[in-house]
mmCIF file of C-alpha atoms in Angstrom:
data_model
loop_
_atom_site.group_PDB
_atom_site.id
_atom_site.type_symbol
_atom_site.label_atom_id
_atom_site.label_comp_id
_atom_site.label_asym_id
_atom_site.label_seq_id
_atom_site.Cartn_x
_atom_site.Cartn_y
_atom_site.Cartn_z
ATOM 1 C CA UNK J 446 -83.632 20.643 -41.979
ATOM 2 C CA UNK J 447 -81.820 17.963 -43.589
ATOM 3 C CA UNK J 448 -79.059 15.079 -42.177
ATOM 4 C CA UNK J 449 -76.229 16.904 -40.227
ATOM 5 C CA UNK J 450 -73.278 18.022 -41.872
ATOM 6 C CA UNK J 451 -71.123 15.012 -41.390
ATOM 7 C CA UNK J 452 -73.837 12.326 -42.733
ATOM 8 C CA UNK J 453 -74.594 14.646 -45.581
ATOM 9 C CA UNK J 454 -70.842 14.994 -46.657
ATOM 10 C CA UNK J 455 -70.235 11.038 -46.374
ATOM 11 C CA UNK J 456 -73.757 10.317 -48.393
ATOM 12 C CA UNK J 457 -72.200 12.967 -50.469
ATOM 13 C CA UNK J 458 -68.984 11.101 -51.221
ATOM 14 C CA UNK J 459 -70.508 7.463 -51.093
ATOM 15 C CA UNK J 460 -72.547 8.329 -54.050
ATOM 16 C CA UNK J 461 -69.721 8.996 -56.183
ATOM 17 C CA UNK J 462 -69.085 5.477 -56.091
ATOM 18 C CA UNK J 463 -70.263 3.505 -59.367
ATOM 19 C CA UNK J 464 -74.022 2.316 -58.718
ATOM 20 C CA UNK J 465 -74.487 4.207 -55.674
ATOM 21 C CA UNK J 466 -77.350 6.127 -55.419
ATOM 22 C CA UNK J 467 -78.699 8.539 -52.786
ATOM 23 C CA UNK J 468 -80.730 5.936 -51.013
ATOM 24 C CA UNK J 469 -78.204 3.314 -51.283
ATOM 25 C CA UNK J 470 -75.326 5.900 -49.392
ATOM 26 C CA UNK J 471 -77.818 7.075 -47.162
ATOM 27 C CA UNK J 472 -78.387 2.970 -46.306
ATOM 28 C CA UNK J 473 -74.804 2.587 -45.862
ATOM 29 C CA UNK J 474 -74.157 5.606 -43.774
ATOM 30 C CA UNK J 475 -76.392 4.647 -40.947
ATOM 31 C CA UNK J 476 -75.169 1.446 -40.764
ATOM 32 C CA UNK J 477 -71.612 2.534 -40.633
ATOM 33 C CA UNK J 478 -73.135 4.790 -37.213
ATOM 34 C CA UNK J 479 -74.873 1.725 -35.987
ATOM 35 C CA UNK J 480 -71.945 -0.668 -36.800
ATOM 36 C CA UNK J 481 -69.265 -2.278 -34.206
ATOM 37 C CA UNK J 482 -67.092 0.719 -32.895
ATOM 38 C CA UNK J 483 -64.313 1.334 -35.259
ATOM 39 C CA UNK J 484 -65.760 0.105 -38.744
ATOM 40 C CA UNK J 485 -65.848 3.463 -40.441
ATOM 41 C CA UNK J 486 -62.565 4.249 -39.151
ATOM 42 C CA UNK J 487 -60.978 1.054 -40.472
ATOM 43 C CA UNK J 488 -62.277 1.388 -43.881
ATOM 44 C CA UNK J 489 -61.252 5.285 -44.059
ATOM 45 C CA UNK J 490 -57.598 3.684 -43.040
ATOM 46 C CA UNK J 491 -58.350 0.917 -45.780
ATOM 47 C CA UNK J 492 -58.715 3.579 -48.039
ATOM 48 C CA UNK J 493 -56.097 5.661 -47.455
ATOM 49 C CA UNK J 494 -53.755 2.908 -47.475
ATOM 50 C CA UNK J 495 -55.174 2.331 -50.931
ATOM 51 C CA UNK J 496 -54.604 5.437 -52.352
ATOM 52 C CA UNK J 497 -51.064 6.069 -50.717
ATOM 53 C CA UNK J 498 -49.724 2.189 -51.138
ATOM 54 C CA UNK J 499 -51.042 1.262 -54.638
ATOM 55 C CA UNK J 500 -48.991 2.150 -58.289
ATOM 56 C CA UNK J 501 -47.962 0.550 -61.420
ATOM 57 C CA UNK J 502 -45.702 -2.253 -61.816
ATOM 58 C CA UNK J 503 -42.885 -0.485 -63.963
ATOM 59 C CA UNK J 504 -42.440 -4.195 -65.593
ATOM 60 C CA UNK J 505 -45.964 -5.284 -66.395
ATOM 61 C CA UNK J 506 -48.520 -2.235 -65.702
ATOM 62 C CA UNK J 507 -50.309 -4.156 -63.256
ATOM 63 C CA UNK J 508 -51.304 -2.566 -59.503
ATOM 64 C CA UNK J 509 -49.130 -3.180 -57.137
ATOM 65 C CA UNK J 510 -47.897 -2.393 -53.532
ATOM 66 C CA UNK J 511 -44.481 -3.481 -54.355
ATOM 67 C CA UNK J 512 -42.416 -2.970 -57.220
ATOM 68 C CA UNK J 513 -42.099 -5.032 -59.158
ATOM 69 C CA UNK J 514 -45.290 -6.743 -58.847
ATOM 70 C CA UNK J 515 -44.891 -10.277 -56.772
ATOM 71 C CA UNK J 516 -46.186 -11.592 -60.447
ATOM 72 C CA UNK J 517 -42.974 -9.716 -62.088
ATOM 73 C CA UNK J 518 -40.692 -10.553 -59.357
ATOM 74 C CA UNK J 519 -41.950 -14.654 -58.966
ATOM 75 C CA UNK J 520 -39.065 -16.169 -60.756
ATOM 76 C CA UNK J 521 -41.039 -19.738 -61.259
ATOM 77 C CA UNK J 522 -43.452 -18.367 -63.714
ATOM 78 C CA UNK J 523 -42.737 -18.670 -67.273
ATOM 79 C CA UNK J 524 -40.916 -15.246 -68.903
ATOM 80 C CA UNK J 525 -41.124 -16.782 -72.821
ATOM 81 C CA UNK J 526 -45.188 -16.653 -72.696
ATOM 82 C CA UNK J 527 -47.058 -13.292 -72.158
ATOM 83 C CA UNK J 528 -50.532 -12.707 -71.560
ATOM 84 C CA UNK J 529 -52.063 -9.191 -72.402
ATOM 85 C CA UNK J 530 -54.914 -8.416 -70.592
ATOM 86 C CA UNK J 531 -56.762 -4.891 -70.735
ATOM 87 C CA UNK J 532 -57.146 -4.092 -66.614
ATOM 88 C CA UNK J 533 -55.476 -5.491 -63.414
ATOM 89 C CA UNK J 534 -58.818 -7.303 -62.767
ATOM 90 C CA UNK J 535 -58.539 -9.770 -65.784
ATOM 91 C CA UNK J 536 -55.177 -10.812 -63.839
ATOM 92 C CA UNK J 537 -56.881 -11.827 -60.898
ATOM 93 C CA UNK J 538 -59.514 -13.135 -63.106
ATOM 94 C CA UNK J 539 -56.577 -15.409 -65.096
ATOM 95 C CA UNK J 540 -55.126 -16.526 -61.834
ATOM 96 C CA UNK J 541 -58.102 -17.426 -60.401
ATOM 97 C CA UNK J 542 -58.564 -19.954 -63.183
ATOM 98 C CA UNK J 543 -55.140 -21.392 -61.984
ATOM 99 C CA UNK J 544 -54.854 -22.169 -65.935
ATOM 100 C CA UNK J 545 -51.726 -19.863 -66.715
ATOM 101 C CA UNK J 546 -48.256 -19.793 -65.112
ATOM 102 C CA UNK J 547 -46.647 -17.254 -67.412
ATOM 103 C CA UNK J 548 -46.516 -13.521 -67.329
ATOM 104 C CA UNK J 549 -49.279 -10.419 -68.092
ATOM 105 C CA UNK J 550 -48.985 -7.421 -69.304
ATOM 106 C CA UNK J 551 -51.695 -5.078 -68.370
ATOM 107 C CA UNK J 552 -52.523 -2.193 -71.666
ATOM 108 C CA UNK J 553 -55.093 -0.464 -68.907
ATOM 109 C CA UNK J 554 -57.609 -0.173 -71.568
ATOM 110 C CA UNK J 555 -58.647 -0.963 -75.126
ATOM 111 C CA UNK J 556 -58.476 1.312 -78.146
ATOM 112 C CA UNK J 557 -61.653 2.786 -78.672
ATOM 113 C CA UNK J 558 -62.068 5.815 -80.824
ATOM 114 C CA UNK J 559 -65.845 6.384 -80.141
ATOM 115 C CA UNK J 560 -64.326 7.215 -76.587
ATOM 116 C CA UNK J 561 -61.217 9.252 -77.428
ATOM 117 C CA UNK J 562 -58.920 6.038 -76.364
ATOM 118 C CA UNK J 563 -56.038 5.327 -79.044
ATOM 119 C CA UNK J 564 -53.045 2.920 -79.082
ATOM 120 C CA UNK J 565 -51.078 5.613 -77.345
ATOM 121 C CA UNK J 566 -53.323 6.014 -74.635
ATOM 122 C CA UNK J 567 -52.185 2.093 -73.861
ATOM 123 C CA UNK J 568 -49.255 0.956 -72.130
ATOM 124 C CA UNK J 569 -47.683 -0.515 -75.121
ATOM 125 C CA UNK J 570 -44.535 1.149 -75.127
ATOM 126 C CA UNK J 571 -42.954 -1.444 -72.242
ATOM 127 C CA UNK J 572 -44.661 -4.030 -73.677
ATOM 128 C CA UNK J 573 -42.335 -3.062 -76.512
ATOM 129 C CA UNK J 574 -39.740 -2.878 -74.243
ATOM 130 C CA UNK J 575 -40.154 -6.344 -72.972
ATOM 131 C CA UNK J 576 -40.574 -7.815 -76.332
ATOM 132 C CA UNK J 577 -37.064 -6.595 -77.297
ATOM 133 C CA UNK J 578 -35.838 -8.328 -74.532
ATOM 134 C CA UNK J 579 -36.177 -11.445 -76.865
ATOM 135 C CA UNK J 580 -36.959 -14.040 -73.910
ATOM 136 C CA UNK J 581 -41.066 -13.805 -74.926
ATOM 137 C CA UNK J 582 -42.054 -16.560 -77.287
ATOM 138 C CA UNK J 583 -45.783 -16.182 -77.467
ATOM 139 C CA UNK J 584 -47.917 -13.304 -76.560
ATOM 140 C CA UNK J 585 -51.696 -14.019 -75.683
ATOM 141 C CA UNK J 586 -54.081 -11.592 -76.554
ATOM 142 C CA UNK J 587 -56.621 -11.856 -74.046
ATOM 143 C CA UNK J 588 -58.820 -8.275 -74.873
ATOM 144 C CA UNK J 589 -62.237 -8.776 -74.308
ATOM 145 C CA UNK J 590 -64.933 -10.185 -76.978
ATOM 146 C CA UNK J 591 -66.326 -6.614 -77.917
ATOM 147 C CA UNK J 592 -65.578 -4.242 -80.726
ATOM 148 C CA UNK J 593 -62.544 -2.233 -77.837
ATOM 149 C CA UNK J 594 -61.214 -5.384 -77.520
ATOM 150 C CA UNK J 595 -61.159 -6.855 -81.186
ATOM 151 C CA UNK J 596 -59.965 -3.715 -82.556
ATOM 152 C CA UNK J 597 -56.887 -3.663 -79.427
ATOM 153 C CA UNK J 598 -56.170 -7.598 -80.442
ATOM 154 C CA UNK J 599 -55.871 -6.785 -84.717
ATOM 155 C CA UNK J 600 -53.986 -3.607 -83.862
ATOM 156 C CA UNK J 601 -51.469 -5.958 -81.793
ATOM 157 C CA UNK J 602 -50.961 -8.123 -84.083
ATOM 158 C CA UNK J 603 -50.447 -6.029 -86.777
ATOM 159 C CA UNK J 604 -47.785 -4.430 -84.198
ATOM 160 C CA UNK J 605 -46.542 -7.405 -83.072
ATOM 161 C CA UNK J 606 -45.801 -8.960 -86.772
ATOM 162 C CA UNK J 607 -42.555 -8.128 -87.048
ATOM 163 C CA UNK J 608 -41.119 -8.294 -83.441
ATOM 164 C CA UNK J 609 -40.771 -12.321 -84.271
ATOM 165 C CA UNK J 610 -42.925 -13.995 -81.411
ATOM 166 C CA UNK J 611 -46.216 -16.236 -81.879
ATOM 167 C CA UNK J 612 -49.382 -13.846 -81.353
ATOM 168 C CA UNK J 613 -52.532 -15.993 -79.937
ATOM 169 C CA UNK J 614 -55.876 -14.914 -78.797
ATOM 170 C CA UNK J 615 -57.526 -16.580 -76.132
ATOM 171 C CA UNK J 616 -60.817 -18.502 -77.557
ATOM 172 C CA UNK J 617 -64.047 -17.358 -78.082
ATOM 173 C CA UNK J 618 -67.402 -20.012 -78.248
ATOM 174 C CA UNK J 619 -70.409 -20.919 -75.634
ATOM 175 C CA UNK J 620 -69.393 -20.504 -71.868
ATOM 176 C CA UNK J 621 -68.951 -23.903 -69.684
ATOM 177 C CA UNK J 622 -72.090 -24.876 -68.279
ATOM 178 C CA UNK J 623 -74.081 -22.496 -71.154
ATOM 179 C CA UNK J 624 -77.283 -24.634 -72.500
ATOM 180 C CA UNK J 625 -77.152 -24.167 -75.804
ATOM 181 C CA UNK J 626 -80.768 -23.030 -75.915
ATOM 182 C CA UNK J 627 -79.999 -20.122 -74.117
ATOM 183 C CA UNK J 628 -76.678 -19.112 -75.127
ATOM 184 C CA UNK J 629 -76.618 -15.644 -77.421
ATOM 185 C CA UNK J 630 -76.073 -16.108 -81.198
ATOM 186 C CA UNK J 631 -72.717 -14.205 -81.270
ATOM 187 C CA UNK J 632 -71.292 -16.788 -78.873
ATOM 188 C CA UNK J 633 -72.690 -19.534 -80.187
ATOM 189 C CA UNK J 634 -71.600 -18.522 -84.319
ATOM 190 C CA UNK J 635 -68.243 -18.771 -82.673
ATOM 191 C CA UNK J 636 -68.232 -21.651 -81.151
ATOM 192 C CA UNK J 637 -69.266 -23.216 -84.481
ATOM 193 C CA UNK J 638 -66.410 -21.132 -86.447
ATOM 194 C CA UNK J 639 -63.934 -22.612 -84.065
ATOM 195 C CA UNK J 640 -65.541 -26.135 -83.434
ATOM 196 C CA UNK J 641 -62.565 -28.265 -82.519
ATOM 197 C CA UNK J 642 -61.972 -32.202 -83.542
ATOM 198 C CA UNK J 643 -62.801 -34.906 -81.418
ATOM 199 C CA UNK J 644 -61.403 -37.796 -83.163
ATOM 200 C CA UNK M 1313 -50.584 -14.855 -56.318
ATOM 201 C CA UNK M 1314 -53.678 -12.478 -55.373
ATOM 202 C CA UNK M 1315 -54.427 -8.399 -55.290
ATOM 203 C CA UNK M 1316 -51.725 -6.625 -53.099
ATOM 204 C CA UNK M 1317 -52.529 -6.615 -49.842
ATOM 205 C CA UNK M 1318 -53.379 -2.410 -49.727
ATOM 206 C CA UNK M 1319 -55.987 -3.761 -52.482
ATOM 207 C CA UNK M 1320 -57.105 -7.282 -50.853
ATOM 208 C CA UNK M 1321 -57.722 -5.119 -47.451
ATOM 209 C CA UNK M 1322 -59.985 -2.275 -49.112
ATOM 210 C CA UNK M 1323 -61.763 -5.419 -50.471
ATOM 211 C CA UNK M 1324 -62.279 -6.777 -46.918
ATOM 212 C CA UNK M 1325 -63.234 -3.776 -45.475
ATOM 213 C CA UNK M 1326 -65.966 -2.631 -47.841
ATOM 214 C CA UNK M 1327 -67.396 -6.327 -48.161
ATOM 215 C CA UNK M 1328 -68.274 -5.513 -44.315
ATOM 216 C CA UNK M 1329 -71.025 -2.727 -46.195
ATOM 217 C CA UNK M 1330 -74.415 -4.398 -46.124
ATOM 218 C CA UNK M 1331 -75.060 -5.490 -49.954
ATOM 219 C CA UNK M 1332 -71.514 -5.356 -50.793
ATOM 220 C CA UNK M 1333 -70.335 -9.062 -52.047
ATOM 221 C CA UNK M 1334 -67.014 -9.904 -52.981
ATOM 222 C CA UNK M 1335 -67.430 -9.212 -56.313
ATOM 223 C CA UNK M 1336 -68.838 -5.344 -55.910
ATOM 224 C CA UNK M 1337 -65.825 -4.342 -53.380
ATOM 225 C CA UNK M 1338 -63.195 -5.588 -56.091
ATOM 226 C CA UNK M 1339 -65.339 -3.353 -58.470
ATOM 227 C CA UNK M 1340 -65.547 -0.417 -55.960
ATOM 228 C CA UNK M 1341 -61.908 -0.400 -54.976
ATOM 229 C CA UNK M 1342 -60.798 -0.556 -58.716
ATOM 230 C CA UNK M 1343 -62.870 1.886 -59.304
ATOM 231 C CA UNK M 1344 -61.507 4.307 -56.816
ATOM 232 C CA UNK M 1345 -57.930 3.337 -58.130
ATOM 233 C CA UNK M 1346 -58.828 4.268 -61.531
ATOM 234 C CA UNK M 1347 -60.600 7.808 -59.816
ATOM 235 C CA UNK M 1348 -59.237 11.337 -59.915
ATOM 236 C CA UNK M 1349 -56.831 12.152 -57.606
ATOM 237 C CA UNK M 1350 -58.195 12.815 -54.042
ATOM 238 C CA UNK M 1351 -61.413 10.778 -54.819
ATOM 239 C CA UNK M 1352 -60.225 7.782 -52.078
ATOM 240 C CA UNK M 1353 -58.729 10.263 -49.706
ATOM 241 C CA UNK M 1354 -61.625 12.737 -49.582
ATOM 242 C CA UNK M 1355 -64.439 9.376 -49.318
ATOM 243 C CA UNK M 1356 -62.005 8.237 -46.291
ATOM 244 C CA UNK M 1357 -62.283 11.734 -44.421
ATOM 245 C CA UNK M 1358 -66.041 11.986 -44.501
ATOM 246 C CA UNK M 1359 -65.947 8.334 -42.864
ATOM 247 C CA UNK M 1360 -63.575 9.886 -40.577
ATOM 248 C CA UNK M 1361 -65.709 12.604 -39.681
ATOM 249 C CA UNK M 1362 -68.578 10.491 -39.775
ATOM 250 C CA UNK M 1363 -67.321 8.516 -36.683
ATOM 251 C CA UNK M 1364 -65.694 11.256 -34.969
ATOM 252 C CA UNK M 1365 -68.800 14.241 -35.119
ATOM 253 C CA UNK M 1366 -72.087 12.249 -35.180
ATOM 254 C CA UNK M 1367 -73.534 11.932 -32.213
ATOM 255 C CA UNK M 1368 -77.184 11.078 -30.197
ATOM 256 C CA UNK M 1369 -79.046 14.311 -29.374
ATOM 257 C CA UNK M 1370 -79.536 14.068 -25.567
ATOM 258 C CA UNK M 1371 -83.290 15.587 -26.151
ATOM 259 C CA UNK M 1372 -84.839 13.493 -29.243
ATOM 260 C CA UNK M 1373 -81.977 10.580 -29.344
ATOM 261 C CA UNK M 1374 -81.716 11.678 -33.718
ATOM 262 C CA UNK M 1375 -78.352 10.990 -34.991
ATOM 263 C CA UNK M 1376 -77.031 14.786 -34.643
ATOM 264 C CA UNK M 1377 -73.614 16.641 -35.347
ATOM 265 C CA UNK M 1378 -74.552 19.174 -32.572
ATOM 266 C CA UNK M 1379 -76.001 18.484 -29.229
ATOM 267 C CA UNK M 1380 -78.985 19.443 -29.119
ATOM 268 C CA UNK M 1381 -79.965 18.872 -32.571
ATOM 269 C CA UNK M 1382 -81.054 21.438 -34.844
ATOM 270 C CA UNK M 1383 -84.516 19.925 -34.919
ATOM 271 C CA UNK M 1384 -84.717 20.562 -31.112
ATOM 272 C CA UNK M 1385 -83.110 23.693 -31.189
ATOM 273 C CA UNK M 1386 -85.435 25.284 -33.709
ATOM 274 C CA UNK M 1387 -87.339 27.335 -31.933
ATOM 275 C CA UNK M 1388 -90.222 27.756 -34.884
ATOM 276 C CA UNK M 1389 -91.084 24.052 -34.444
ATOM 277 C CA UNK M 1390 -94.517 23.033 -32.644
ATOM 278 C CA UNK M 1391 -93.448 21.900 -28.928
ATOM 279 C CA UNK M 1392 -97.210 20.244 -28.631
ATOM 280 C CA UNK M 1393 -96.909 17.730 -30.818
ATOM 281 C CA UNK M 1394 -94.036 14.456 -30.667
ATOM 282 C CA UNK M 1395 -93.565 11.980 -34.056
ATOM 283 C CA UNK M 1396 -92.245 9.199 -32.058
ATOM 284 C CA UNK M 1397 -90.336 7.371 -34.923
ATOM 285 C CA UNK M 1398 -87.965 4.088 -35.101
ATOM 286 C CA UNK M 1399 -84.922 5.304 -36.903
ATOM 287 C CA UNK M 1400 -83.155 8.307 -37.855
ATOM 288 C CA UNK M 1401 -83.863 8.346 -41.646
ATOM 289 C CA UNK M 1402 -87.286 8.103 -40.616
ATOM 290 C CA UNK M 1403 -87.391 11.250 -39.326
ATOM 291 C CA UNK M 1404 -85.450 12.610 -42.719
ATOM 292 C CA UNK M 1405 -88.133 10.668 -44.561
ATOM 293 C CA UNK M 1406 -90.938 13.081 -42.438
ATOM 294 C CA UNK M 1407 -88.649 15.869 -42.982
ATOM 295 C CA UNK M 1408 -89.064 15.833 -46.896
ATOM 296 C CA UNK M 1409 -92.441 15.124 -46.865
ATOM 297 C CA UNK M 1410 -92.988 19.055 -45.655
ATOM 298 C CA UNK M 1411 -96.155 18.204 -44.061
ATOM 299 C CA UNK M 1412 -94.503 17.465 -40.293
ATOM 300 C CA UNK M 1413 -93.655 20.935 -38.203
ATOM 301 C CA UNK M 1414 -93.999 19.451 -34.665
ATOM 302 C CA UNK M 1415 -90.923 17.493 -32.690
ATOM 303 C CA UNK M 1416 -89.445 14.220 -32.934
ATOM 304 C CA UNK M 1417 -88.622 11.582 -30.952
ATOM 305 C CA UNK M 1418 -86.333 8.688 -32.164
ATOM 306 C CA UNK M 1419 -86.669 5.134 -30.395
ATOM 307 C CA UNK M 1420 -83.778 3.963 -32.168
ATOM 308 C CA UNK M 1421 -85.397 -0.029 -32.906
ATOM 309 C CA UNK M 1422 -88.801 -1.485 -32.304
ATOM 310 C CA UNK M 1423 -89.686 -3.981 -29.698
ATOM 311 C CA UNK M 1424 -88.796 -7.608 -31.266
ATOM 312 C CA UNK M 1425 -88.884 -10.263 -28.733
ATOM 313 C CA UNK M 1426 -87.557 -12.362 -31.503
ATOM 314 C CA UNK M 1427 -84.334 -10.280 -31.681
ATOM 315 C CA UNK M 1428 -84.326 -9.957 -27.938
ATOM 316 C CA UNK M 1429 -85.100 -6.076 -28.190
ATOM 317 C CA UNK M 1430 -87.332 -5.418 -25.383
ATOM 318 C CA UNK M 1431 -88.783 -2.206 -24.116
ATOM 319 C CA UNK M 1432 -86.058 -1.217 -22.083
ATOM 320 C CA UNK M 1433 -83.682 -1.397 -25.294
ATOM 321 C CA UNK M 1434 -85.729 1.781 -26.420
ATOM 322 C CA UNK M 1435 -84.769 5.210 -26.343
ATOM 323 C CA UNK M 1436 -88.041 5.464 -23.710
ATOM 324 C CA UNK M 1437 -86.669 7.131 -20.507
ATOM 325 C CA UNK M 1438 -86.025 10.390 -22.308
ATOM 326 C CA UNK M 1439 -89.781 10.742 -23.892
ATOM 327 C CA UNK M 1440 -91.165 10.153 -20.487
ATOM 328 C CA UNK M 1441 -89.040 12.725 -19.306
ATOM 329 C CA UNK M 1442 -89.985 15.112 -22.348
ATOM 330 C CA UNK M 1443 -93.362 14.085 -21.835
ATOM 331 C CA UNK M 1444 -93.399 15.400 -18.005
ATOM 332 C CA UNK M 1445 -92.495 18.898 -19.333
ATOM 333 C CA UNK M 1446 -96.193 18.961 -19.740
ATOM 334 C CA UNK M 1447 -95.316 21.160 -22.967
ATOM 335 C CA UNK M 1448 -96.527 17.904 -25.251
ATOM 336 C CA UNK M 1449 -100.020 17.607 -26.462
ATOM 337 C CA UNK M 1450 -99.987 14.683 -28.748
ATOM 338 C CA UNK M 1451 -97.904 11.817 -29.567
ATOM 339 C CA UNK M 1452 -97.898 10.529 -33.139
ATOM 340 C CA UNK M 1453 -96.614 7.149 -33.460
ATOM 341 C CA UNK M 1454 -94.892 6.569 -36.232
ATOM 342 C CA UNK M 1455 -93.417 3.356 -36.185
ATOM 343 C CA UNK M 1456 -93.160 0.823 -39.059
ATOM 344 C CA UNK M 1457 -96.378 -1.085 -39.997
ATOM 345 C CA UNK M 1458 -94.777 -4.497 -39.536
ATOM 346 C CA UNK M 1459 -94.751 -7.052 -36.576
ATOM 347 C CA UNK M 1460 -92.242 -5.321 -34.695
ATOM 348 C CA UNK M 1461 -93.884 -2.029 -35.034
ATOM 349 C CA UNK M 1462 -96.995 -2.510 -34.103
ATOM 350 C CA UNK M 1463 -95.688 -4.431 -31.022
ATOM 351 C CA UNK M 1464 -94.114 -1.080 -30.600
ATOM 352 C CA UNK M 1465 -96.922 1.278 -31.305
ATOM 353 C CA UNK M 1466 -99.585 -1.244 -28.601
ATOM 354 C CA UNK M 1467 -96.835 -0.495 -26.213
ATOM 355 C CA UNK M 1468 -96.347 3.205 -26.436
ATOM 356 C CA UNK M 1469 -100.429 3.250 -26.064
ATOM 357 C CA UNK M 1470 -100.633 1.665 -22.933
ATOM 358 C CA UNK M 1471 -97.434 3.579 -21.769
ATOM 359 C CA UNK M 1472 -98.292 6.454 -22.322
ATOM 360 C CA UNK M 1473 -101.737 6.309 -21.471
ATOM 361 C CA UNK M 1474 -101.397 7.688 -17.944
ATOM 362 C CA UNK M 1475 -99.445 10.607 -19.109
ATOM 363 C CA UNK M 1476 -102.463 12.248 -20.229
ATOM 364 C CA UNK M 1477 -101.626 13.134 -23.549
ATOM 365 C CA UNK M 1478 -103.229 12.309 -26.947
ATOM 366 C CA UNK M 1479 -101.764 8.722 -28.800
ATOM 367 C CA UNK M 1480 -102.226 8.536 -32.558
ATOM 368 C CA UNK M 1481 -100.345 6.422 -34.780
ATOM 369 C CA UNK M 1482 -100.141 7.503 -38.628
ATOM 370 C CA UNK M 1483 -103.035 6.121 -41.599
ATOM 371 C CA UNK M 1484 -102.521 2.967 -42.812
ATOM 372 C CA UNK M 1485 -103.919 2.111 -46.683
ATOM 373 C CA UNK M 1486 -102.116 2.100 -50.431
ATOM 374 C CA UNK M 1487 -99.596 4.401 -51.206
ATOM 375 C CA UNK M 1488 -100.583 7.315 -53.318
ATOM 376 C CA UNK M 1489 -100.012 6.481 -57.240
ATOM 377 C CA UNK M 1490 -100.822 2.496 -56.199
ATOM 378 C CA UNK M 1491 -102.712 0.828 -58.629
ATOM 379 C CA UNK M 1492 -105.530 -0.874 -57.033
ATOM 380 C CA UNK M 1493 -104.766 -3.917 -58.913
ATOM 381 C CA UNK M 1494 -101.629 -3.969 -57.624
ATOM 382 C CA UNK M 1495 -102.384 -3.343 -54.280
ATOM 383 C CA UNK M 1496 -100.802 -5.893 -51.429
ATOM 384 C CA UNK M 1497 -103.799 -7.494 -49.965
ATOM 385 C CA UNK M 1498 -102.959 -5.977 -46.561
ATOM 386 C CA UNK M 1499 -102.819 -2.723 -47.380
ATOM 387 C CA UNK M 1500 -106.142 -2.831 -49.192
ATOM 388 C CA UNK M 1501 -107.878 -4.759 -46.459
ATOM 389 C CA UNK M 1502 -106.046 -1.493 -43.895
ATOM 390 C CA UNK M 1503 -107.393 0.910 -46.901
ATOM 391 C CA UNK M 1504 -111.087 -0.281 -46.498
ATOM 392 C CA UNK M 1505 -111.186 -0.334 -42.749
ATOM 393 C CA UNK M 1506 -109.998 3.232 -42.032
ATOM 394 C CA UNK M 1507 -111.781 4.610 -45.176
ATOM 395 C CA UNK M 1508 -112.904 7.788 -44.955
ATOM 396 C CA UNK M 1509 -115.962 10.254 -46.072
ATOM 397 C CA UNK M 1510 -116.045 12.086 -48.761
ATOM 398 C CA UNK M 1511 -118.912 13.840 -48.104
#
């Protein structure tokens, strides 16, 4: 005998999650049974909603339940600076930080040829789009610090050279609150290549 | 500006999970945005079922799709012989150990005056009753060898020491493939008093 049918089908899906194991959805399961009346039935409805309310901004790439996106459609935010991030999480990550009023444009990925992932596997052809617009001034490449997102943030500016707006990357050196004892050598050779003046 | 609210919601819900911070339900739910088609759906149906199918067998009190379970209503199983157990997975845990062909009996919690879970939060009143089918021999207790399960295991003794039925409770000592070095003290000092001859 093993777990009846219904446990063993929701173990069964809970371990297709991303570091879920078979302990870990068996752990989960029985709580849901032992948890306040109505908790597995409001995440299932959570979910659902999730699949059947979320798409892509047509403007920026970003998830949405609305489109355009609330970012697209906030009229206060700067349209002349554009930040490129590779997945909808940097966004949140970026407003989080508070630090950026413009506008994103989500590529939903980073070329990487060891994984089969080339520029037209990106959503570059509405950032394109957008571009022509003329209203963008500066576009910030903010790929992350790995060889995916080095190779996305040359290939854009090679792409970007001729469509006549300023192409920054965001910059790279030892995090805040890093001791420099412990920081990694990559990070820290960085921080020296792009040591800034203080006087 | 934060997630859409189909997004921020599947966040909420799964941060209820026990383990699950903020940071691992924004992973999760990306995750299952970025999943084949169906993936969300198909997890939210088995949570579904989960709530709607699973039950308490009426016999043994083990979480159960059918009523009575199909532990109970195997007829091949030993009648004589009762592993009186805490939790459901324990009795999955028994169950793929192979050596266990007797009944079960789940308590569902251990006496924890602490928590306020008394005797009378047990699942008690049926085992008595199972017990005065006269068909039971021996009861193995198999509760957890903490506190609370000890507490648990003193309790069942004296309980169920009118019934006129044999009480054992399961060996105590290091696990199998423990190096002795490693040992918890505990478990050594349990390993020394119930050792055993070899010849």
């Amino acid at each position: 005998m093993s777990a009846p049918d219904p446990i063993r089908e929701a173990v069964r899906q809970l371990r297709r999650l991303p570091g879920v194991g078979e302990k870990t959805a068996t752990r989960l399961v029985y709580w849901l049974l032992r948890a306040p009346e109505g908790t597995p039935d409001e995440l299932a409805q959570a979910l659902t909603r999730l699949a059947a309310e979320v798409r892509s901004c047509t403007v920026c790439g970003n998830l949405t339940g609305t489109d355009p996106c609330t970012l697209c459609a906030d009229g206060r935010r700067d349209p002349t600076v554009l930040c490129v991030v590779e997945h909808p999480q940097d966004v949140l990550a970026f407003e989080r930080s508070g630090e950026f009023r413009g506008r994103y444009h989500v590529l939903h990925g980073a070329i990487s040829p060891l994984d089969g992932v080339g520029p037209g596997d990106l959503n570059l052809r509405s950032l394109l789009d957008r571009l022509r617009g003329g209203e963008v001034r500066e576009v910030i490449v903010a790929t992350d610090p790995d060889v995916e997102g080095d190779a996305t943030a040359l290939y854009l500016a090679r792409l970007l050279g001729d469509v006549g707006v300023e192409v920054t990357r965001l910059a790279h050196g030892i995090s805040v609150g890093t001791e420099i004892e412990y920081a990694d050598a990559v990070s820290l050779a960085r921080a020296l290549q792009n040591r800034q003046k203080l006087t």
